[in-house]
């Protein structure tokens, strides 16, 4: 059936919304079996993507005006939109985004001489709320000392981020620049966002940097290895390793994945026990993005590779035509795979694609 006929039928049935957020179940690439992947189009160009379960969130940029944070529940037609705060609209925009615990959270930044950073959150379908504000001199002032927030991550029941202070150990009349050896991190915290409130669960060197969140746990990578922590902040397990040995870390309810130079190493997140070590082969140059109970996701600048955890088999995931050149983000959840890209469409340039887990497994 021609595309125009399909669209006409959807419009008559009310399946295409008139608010500019359109879910269309059509795929441009051939699929192995079953229905086409779900594709959702949004106003504005997509800049950041985050996902958890069947929910995916993106930030959008429009000219002129203020973009929105759009949360879509795949593969349906329903979505919610949240307007960013002042820094998200008139400043630099939204720089980090996460979904978890039935909420979406983001970090906005802007400022003049100082860098201003705001952590915001909203229950899905609710109003936004400021969680924390931090400022430092790392803007026109070129002074990185001061308060920072970052490493915002979500998954399962959790939303969490780091807050910290950068301190310069030079005399009072001198300043530290970026990467200065006398610039140090202090006052590190893991902060959970729960019911719109800020809850500090871990402090000190053991809290920084937060590198993964999944299921009901969080992972911190330090010089001695990777530590898994419960939602309360208590230590659950530790995987020792030399500093810099872990290229990337991902966490799900049943797997802790650590990407090394040539292998993807899998551990039990409850105990730290080794499960398997999978050779990455030709995919060693890609970066680990996510892990689920059955799959891992590796990403390049214009490509996606999916790894089956049971035997290490890898497949190159076929993106829709034109998606590779403008690929914004990719995420793997227990529900399936999401990716986002931009097109030249004047009205709805942003695209989010969802492939459910069953179809993804059938590709192997």
Tab-separated table of C-alpha atoms in Angstrom:
chain	number	residue	atom	x	y	z
A	1	UNK	CA	0.000	0.000	0.000
A	2	UNK	CA	1.365	3.479	-0.857
A	3	UNK	CA	2.618	5.651	1.979
A	4	UNK	CA	0.064	8.379	1.195
A	5	UNK	CA	-2.792	5.859	1.461
A	6	UNK	CA	-1.491	4.608	4.824
A	7	UNK	CA	-1.257	8.148	6.177
A	8	UNK	CA	-4.739	8.992	4.933
A	9	UNK	CA	-6.183	5.934	6.673
A	10	UNK	CA	-4.378	6.821	9.914
A	11	UNK	CA	-5.659	10.384	9.783
A	12	UNK	CA	-9.263	9.236	9.258
A	13	UNK	CA	-8.953	6.846	12.221
A	14	UNK	CA	-7.484	9.538	14.475
A	15	UNK	CA	-4.177	7.686	14.840
A	16	UNK	CA	-2.156	10.697	13.696
A	17	UNK	CA	-2.205	13.470	16.274
A	18	UNK	CA	-2.467	17.053	15.130
A	19	UNK	CA	-0.154	18.380	17.846
A	20	UNK	CA	2.996	17.690	15.843
A	21	UNK	CA	4.105	14.526	17.646
A	22	UNK	CA	3.385	11.596	15.341
A	23	UNK	CA	3.950	7.884	15.857
A	24	UNK	CA	4.236	6.024	12.554
A	25	UNK	CA	4.816	2.254	12.423
A	26	UNK	CA	6.773	2.202	9.160
A	27	UNK	CA	10.377	1.144	8.690
A	28	UNK	CA	12.712	2.120	5.890
A	29	UNK	CA	14.954	-0.950	6.144
A	30	UNK	CA	14.032	-4.569	5.590
A	31	UNK	CA	13.131	-6.417	8.786
A	32	UNK	CA	13.816	-10.076	9.592
A	33	UNK	CA	10.218	-10.882	10.528
A	34	UNK	CA	7.066	-9.485	12.085
A	35	UNK	CA	5.787	-5.938	12.049
A	36	UNK	CA	8.000	-2.957	11.148
A	37	UNK	CA	9.858	-1.100	13.866
A	38	UNK	CA	7.982	1.748	15.564
A	39	UNK	CA	9.093	5.217	14.473
A	40	UNK	CA	8.155	8.396	16.318
A	41	UNK	CA	8.633	11.876	14.834
A	42	UNK	CA	9.042	15.092	16.828
A	43	UNK	CA	9.179	18.846	16.281
A	44	UNK	CA	12.742	20.135	16.337
A	45	UNK	CA	16.089	18.438	15.990
A	46	UNK	CA	16.902	15.822	18.627
A	47	UNK	CA	20.026	16.570	20.659
A	48	UNK	CA	20.091	13.997	23.519
A	49	UNK	CA	18.424	10.592	24.056
A	50	UNK	CA	17.779	8.485	27.183
A	51	UNK	CA	15.647	5.365	27.721
A	52	UNK	CA	14.396	2.934	30.333
A	53	UNK	CA	12.059	0.006	29.676
A	54	UNK	CA	9.525	1.052	27.042
A	55	UNK	CA	10.044	4.761	27.728
A	56	UNK	CA	12.430	6.975	25.786
A	57	UNK	CA	13.114	10.673	26.306
A	58	UNK	CA	14.723	13.149	23.923
A	59	UNK	CA	15.603	16.823	24.075
A	60	UNK	CA	14.719	18.910	21.045
A	61	UNK	CA	16.108	22.142	19.610
A	62	UNK	CA	14.012	24.532	17.554
A	63	UNK	CA	14.735	27.914	15.934
A	64	UNK	CA	13.347	30.305	16.984
A	65	UNK	CA	11.923	29.374	20.347
A	66	UNK	CA	12.437	26.878	23.116
A	67	UNK	CA	12.536	23.153	22.458
A	68	UNK	CA	10.904	20.519	24.611
A	69	UNK	CA	11.779	17.328	26.430
A	70	UNK	CA	9.588	14.660	24.838
A	71	UNK	CA	8.917	11.315	26.535
A	72	UNK	CA	7.449	8.568	24.333
A	73	UNK	CA	6.130	5.202	25.529
A	74	UNK	CA	6.911	2.777	22.694
A	75	UNK	CA	5.428	1.475	20.499
A	76	UNK	CA	2.231	3.463	21.000
A	77	UNK	CA	1.169	6.959	20.037
A	78	UNK	CA	1.190	8.543	23.501
A	79	UNK	CA	3.829	11.030	24.595
A	80	UNK	CA	4.321	13.781	27.157
A	81	UNK	CA	6.223	17.029	26.815
A	82	UNK	CA	8.045	19.148	29.390
A	83	UNK	CA	9.378	22.651	28.832
A	84	UNK	CA	12.925	23.130	30.152
A	85	UNK	CA	13.749	25.883	32.649
A	86	UNK	CA	15.469	29.207	31.996
A	87	UNK	CA	18.930	27.777	31.293
A	88	UNK	CA	17.413	25.130	29.035
A	89	UNK	CA	15.697	27.740	26.895
A	90	UNK	CA	17.845	30.883	27.012
A	91	UNK	CA	21.175	29.362	28.044
A	92	UNK	CA	23.207	26.564	26.500
A	93	UNK	CA	20.291	24.145	26.701
A	94	UNK	CA	19.866	20.659	28.123
A	95	UNK	CA	23.181	18.795	28.242
A	96	UNK	CA	22.325	15.577	30.125
A	97	UNK	CA	19.124	13.524	30.261
A	98	UNK	CA	17.957	10.402	32.123
A	99	UNK	CA	14.796	8.332	32.640
A	100	UNK	CA	14.038	6.163	35.672
A	101	UNK	CA	11.704	5.684	38.586
A	102	UNK	CA	8.741	6.985	36.604
A	103	UNK	CA	10.423	10.368	36.099
A	104	UNK	CA	12.634	12.201	33.650
A	105	UNK	CA	15.582	14.316	34.838
A	106	UNK	CA	17.960	16.631	33.031
A	107	UNK	CA	20.813	19.090	33.551
A	108	UNK	CA	20.637	22.562	32.024
A	109	UNK	CA	23.548	24.948	31.781
A	110	UNK	CA	24.309	28.558	30.843
A	111	UNK	CA	25.745	31.730	32.331
A	112	UNK	CA	28.187	34.555	31.545
A	113	UNK	CA	31.471	34.700	33.440
A	114	UNK	CA	30.359	31.719	35.533
A	115	UNK	CA	29.002	28.368	34.420
A	116	UNK	CA	25.555	27.833	35.920
A	117	UNK	CA	24.147	24.297	36.106
A	118	UNK	CA	20.679	23.227	37.200
A	119	UNK	CA	19.400	19.699	37.846
A	120	UNK	CA	15.691	19.448	36.979
A	121	UNK	CA	13.196	16.588	37.193
A	122	UNK	CA	9.556	15.906	36.400
A	123	UNK	CA	7.202	13.019	37.005
A	124	UNK	CA	5.885	11.760	33.682
A	125	UNK	CA	2.881	13.928	32.969
A	126	UNK	CA	3.774	16.261	35.855
A	127	UNK	CA	5.398	19.663	36.237
A	128	UNK	CA	9.140	20.247	36.382
A	129	UNK	CA	10.987	20.882	39.646
A	130	UNK	CA	14.461	22.195	40.378
A	131	UNK	CA	16.538	19.655	42.315
A	132	UNK	CA	19.915	21.400	42.634
A	133	UNK	CA	21.765	24.489	41.384
A	134	UNK	CA	25.557	24.689	41.054
A	135	UNK	CA	27.910	27.357	39.753
A	136	UNK	CA	31.623	27.600	39.008
A	137	UNK	CA	33.934	29.894	37.069
A	138	UNK	CA	34.444	27.636	34.054
A	139	UNK	CA	32.887	29.846	31.398
A	140	UNK	CA	34.142	33.281	30.301
A	141	UNK	CA	36.075	33.399	33.567
A	142	UNK	CA	38.016	30.239	32.567
A	143	UNK	CA	38.255	29.207	36.231
A	144	UNK	CA	37.015	25.622	36.807
A	145	UNK	CA	36.908	25.910	40.590
A	146	UNK	CA	33.526	25.834	42.283
A	147	UNK	CA	30.498	23.549	42.438
A	148	UNK	CA	29.641	21.011	39.728
A	149	UNK	CA	26.876	18.516	38.927
A	150	UNK	CA	26.974	15.779	36.305
A	151	UNK	CA	27.022	12.064	35.464
A	152	UNK	CA	23.213	12.041	35.484
A	153	UNK	CA	21.983	8.471	34.924
A	154	UNK	CA	18.735	6.515	35.230
A	155	UNK	CA	17.408	2.995	35.018
A	156	UNK	CA	14.807	0.837	36.693
A	157	UNK	CA	13.673	2.507	39.893
A	158	UNK	CA	16.631	4.907	40.100
A	159	UNK	CA	17.648	8.393	39.001
A	160	UNK	CA	21.022	9.558	40.303
A	161	UNK	CA	23.875	11.973	39.635
A	162	UNK	CA	27.136	13.269	41.076
A	163	UNK	CA	27.734	16.607	42.731
A	164	UNK	CA	31.262	17.728	43.594
A	165	UNK	CA	33.568	20.697	44.089
A	166	UNK	CA	36.754	21.482	42.187
A	167	UNK	CA	39.444	23.059	44.341
A	168	UNK	CA	42.689	24.746	43.226
A	169	UNK	CA	45.670	24.115	45.512
A	170	UNK	CA	47.701	27.066	44.195
A	171	UNK	CA	48.284	30.229	46.232
A	172	UNK	CA	45.265	32.520	46.595
A	173	UNK	CA	46.546	34.950	43.927
A	174	UNK	CA	46.816	32.197	41.286
A	175	UNK	CA	44.190	30.217	39.400
A	176	UNK	CA	44.057	26.683	38.014
A	177	UNK	CA	43.190	26.027	34.404
A	178	UNK	CA	41.601	22.946	32.876
A	179	UNK	CA	43.577	19.745	33.580
A	180	UNK	CA	45.868	21.595	35.959
A	181	UNK	CA	47.690	19.052	38.190
A	182	UNK	CA	46.873	21.212	41.227
A	183	UNK	CA	43.149	21.115	40.479
A	184	UNK	CA	41.460	18.442	42.572
A	185	UNK	CA	37.987	17.050	43.148
A	186	UNK	CA	36.448	17.305	46.635
A	187	UNK	CA	33.086	16.982	48.383
A	188	UNK	CA	31.966	14.167	46.076
A	189	UNK	CA	28.407	12.926	46.486
A	190	UNK	CA	26.013	10.493	44.855
A	191	UNK	CA	22.614	12.155	44.864
A	192	UNK	CA	19.403	10.263	44.193
A	193	UNK	CA	16.285	11.955	42.862
A	194	UNK	CA	13.268	10.394	44.550
A	195	UNK	CA	9.725	11.820	44.551
A	196	UNK	CA	11.112	15.167	43.444
A	197	UNK	CA	13.579	15.359	46.326
A	198	UNK	CA	17.388	15.354	46.541
A	199	UNK	CA	18.800	12.523	48.669
A	200	UNK	CA	22.564	12.181	49.251
A	201	UNK	CA	23.346	8.456	49.577
A	202	UNK	CA	27.171	8.292	49.374
A	203	UNK	CA	29.945	10.810	50.095
A	204	UNK	CA	33.676	11.010	49.492
A	205	UNK	CA	35.981	9.325	46.995
A	206	UNK	CA	33.763	6.207	46.979
A	207	UNK	CA	30.983	8.279	45.399
A	208	UNK	CA	32.805	9.496	42.288
A	209	UNK	CA	32.496	9.124	39.360
A	210	UNK	CA	29.092	7.502	38.917
A	211	UNK	CA	29.342	5.517	35.673
A	212	UNK	CA	26.233	3.318	35.437
A	213	UNK	CA	22.743	2.868	36.866
A	214	UNK	CA	20.524	-0.152	36.258
A	215	UNK	CA	17.823	-2.178	37.961
A	216	UNK	CA	18.145	-1.241	41.625
A	217	UNK	CA	21.886	-0.503	41.721
A	218	UNK	CA	24.558	2.045	40.827
A	219	UNK	CA	28.185	1.608	39.749
A	220	UNK	CA	31.151	3.836	40.590
A	221	UNK	CA	34.519	3.580	38.847
A	222	UNK	CA	37.560	4.456	40.938
A	223	UNK	CA	41.294	3.770	40.789
A	224	UNK	CA	40.836	0.376	42.437
A	225	UNK	CA	38.123	-0.900	40.108
A	226	UNK	CA	34.341	-0.753	39.837
A	227	UNK	CA	32.092	-0.751	42.910
A	228	UNK	CA	28.392	-1.606	42.824
A	229	UNK	CA	26.157	0.187	45.320
A	230	UNK	CA	22.560	-0.306	46.375
A	231	UNK	CA	19.964	2.436	46.115
A	232	UNK	CA	20.736	3.284	49.747
A	233	UNK	CA	24.392	3.887	48.845
A	234	UNK	CA	25.703	0.817	50.674
A	235	UNK	CA	28.397	-1.225	48.938
A	236	UNK	CA	27.125	-4.420	47.312
A	237	UNK	CA	30.077	-5.752	45.299
A	238	UNK	CA	33.486	-4.753	43.960
A	239	UNK	CA	35.320	-5.781	40.793
A	240	UNK	CA	39.016	-4.876	41.259
A	241	UNK	CA	41.124	-3.623	38.392
A	242	UNK	CA	43.886	-1.092	37.618
A	243	UNK	CA	42.999	2.517	36.906
A	244	UNK	CA	42.021	3.059	33.282
A	245	UNK	CA	41.532	-0.654	32.640
A	246	UNK	CA	37.760	-0.263	32.288
A	247	UNK	CA	36.957	1.629	29.076
A	248	UNK	CA	33.209	1.703	29.793
A	249	UNK	CA	30.750	0.249	32.311
A	250	UNK	CA	27.077	-0.717	31.968
A	251	UNK	CA	24.660	-2.141	34.515
A	252	UNK	CA	21.351	-3.999	34.387
A	253	UNK	CA	19.368	-5.900	36.989
A	254	UNK	CA	21.293	-9.119	36.270
A	255	UNK	CA	24.568	-8.040	34.627
A	256	UNK	CA	27.497	-5.743	35.295
A	257	UNK	CA	29.396	-5.298	32.023
A	258	UNK	CA	32.907	-3.847	31.871
A	259	UNK	CA	34.502	-3.159	28.512
A	260	UNK	CA	38.246	-3.772	28.470
A	261	UNK	CA	40.617	-3.143	25.558
A	262	UNK	CA	39.759	-6.433	23.781
A	263	UNK	CA	36.984	-8.078	25.810
A	264	UNK	CA	33.555	-7.491	27.276
A	265	UNK	CA	33.664	-8.891	30.804
A	266	UNK	CA	30.418	-9.853	32.549
A	267	UNK	CA	29.872	-10.045	36.315
A	268	UNK	CA	27.095	-10.749	38.778
A	269	UNK	CA	26.157	-7.285	40.136
A	270	UNK	CA	25.044	-8.777	43.449
A	271	UNK	CA	28.347	-10.502	44.231
A	272	UNK	CA	30.973	-9.304	41.754
A	273	UNK	CA	31.536	-12.914	40.619
A	274	UNK	CA	32.797	-13.440	37.069
A	275	UNK	CA	30.177	-14.748	34.629
A	276	UNK	CA	31.999	-14.637	31.285
A	277	UNK	CA	34.544	-12.782	29.169
A	278	UNK	CA	33.572	-12.215	25.536
A	279	UNK	CA	36.170	-11.275	22.886
A	280	UNK	CA	35.207	-8.105	21.030
A	281	UNK	CA	37.166	-8.857	17.873
A	282	UNK	CA	36.573	-6.236	15.185
A	283	UNK	CA	34.178	-4.371	17.515
A	284	UNK	CA	36.950	-3.531	19.984
A	285	UNK	CA	37.055	0.058	18.749
A	286	UNK	CA	33.417	0.689	19.652
A	287	UNK	CA	32.178	1.865	23.037
A	288	UNK	CA	29.892	-0.080	25.381
A	289	UNK	CA	26.606	1.823	25.700
A	290	UNK	CA	24.230	-0.539	27.540
A	291	UNK	CA	23.687	-4.067	28.792
A	292	UNK	CA	20.512	-6.048	29.474
A	293	UNK	CA	19.945	-9.583	30.751
A	294	UNK	CA	20.571	-11.054	27.262
A	295	UNK	CA	22.328	-8.455	25.102
A	296	UNK	CA	24.943	-5.726	25.137
A	297	UNK	CA	25.060	-2.647	22.931
A	298	UNK	CA	28.226	-1.177	21.405
A	299	UNK	CA	28.213	2.137	19.589
A	300	UNK	CA	30.420	3.850	17.041
A	301	UNK	CA	29.946	7.348	15.675
A	302	UNK	CA	27.726	6.047	12.854
A	303	UNK	CA	27.122	2.396	13.694
A	304	UNK	CA	25.548	0.032	16.233
A	305	UNK	CA	26.708	-3.478	17.164
A	306	UNK	CA	24.621	-5.800	19.349
A	307	UNK	CA	26.288	-8.640	21.291
A	308	UNK	CA	24.472	-11.788	22.441
A	309	UNK	CA	25.699	-12.522	25.954
A	310	UNK	CA	25.097	-16.277	25.847
A	311	UNK	CA	27.805	-16.893	23.236
A	312	UNK	CA	29.349	-13.535	22.301
A	313	UNK	CA	27.918	-13.486	18.780
A	314	UNK	CA	27.882	-9.972	17.307
A	315	UNK	CA	25.651	-8.400	14.665
A	316	UNK	CA	25.830	-5.026	13.003
A	317	UNK	CA	22.409	-3.460	13.490
A	318	UNK	CA	20.905	-2.041	10.254
A	319	UNK	CA	19.973	1.609	10.735
A	320	UNK	CA	17.245	3.258	8.686
A	321	UNK	CA	18.393	5.037	5.506
A	322	UNK	CA	20.067	8.332	6.367
A	323	UNK	CA	20.217	7.624	10.098
A	324	UNK	CA	23.954	6.916	10.356
A	325	UNK	CA	25.035	10.422	9.326
A	326	UNK	CA	22.922	12.145	12.009
A	327	UNK	CA	22.827	9.467	14.715
A	328	UNK	CA	22.208	11.234	18.040
A	329	UNK	CA	22.009	8.413	20.566
A	330	UNK	CA	21.372	4.691	21.049
A	331	UNK	CA	20.053	2.837	24.091
A	332	UNK	CA	19.312	-0.793	24.928
A	333	UNK	CA	16.728	-1.694	27.592
A	334	UNK	CA	15.031	-4.916	28.617
A	335	UNK	CA	12.224	-3.907	26.227
A	336	UNK	CA	14.396	-3.490	23.141
A	337	UNK	CA	16.621	-1.046	21.269
A	338	UNK	CA	16.088	2.688	20.743
A	339	UNK	CA	17.995	5.083	18.529
A	340	UNK	CA	17.432	8.683	17.420
A	341	UNK	CA	18.526	10.706	14.417
A	342	UNK	CA	17.546	13.815	12.457
A	343	UNK	CA	16.195	14.330	8.948
A	344	UNK	CA	15.764	17.330	6.642
A	345	UNK	CA	12.033	17.518	7.263
A	346	UNK	CA	10.980	21.105	7.946
A	347	UNK	CA	8.129	20.254	10.325
A	348	UNK	CA	9.133	16.990	12.052
A	349	UNK	CA	12.887	16.487	11.641
A	350	UNK	CA	13.549	14.339	14.730
A	351	UNK	CA	13.093	10.552	14.566
A	352	UNK	CA	13.079	7.955	17.354
A	353	UNK	CA	13.147	4.289	16.330
A	354	UNK	CA	12.238	1.368	18.596
A	355	UNK	CA	12.878	-2.302	17.824
A	356	UNK	CA	11.328	-4.684	20.414
A	357	UNK	CA	13.460	-7.332	22.085
A	358	UNK	CA	11.857	-10.275	20.286
A	359	UNK	CA	12.684	-8.918	16.853
A	360	UNK	CA	16.139	-7.935	17.991
A	361	UNK	CA	16.852	-11.492	19.170
A	362	UNK	CA	15.578	-12.883	15.864
A	363	UNK	CA	18.380	-11.070	14.051
A	364	UNK	CA	20.959	-13.505	15.429
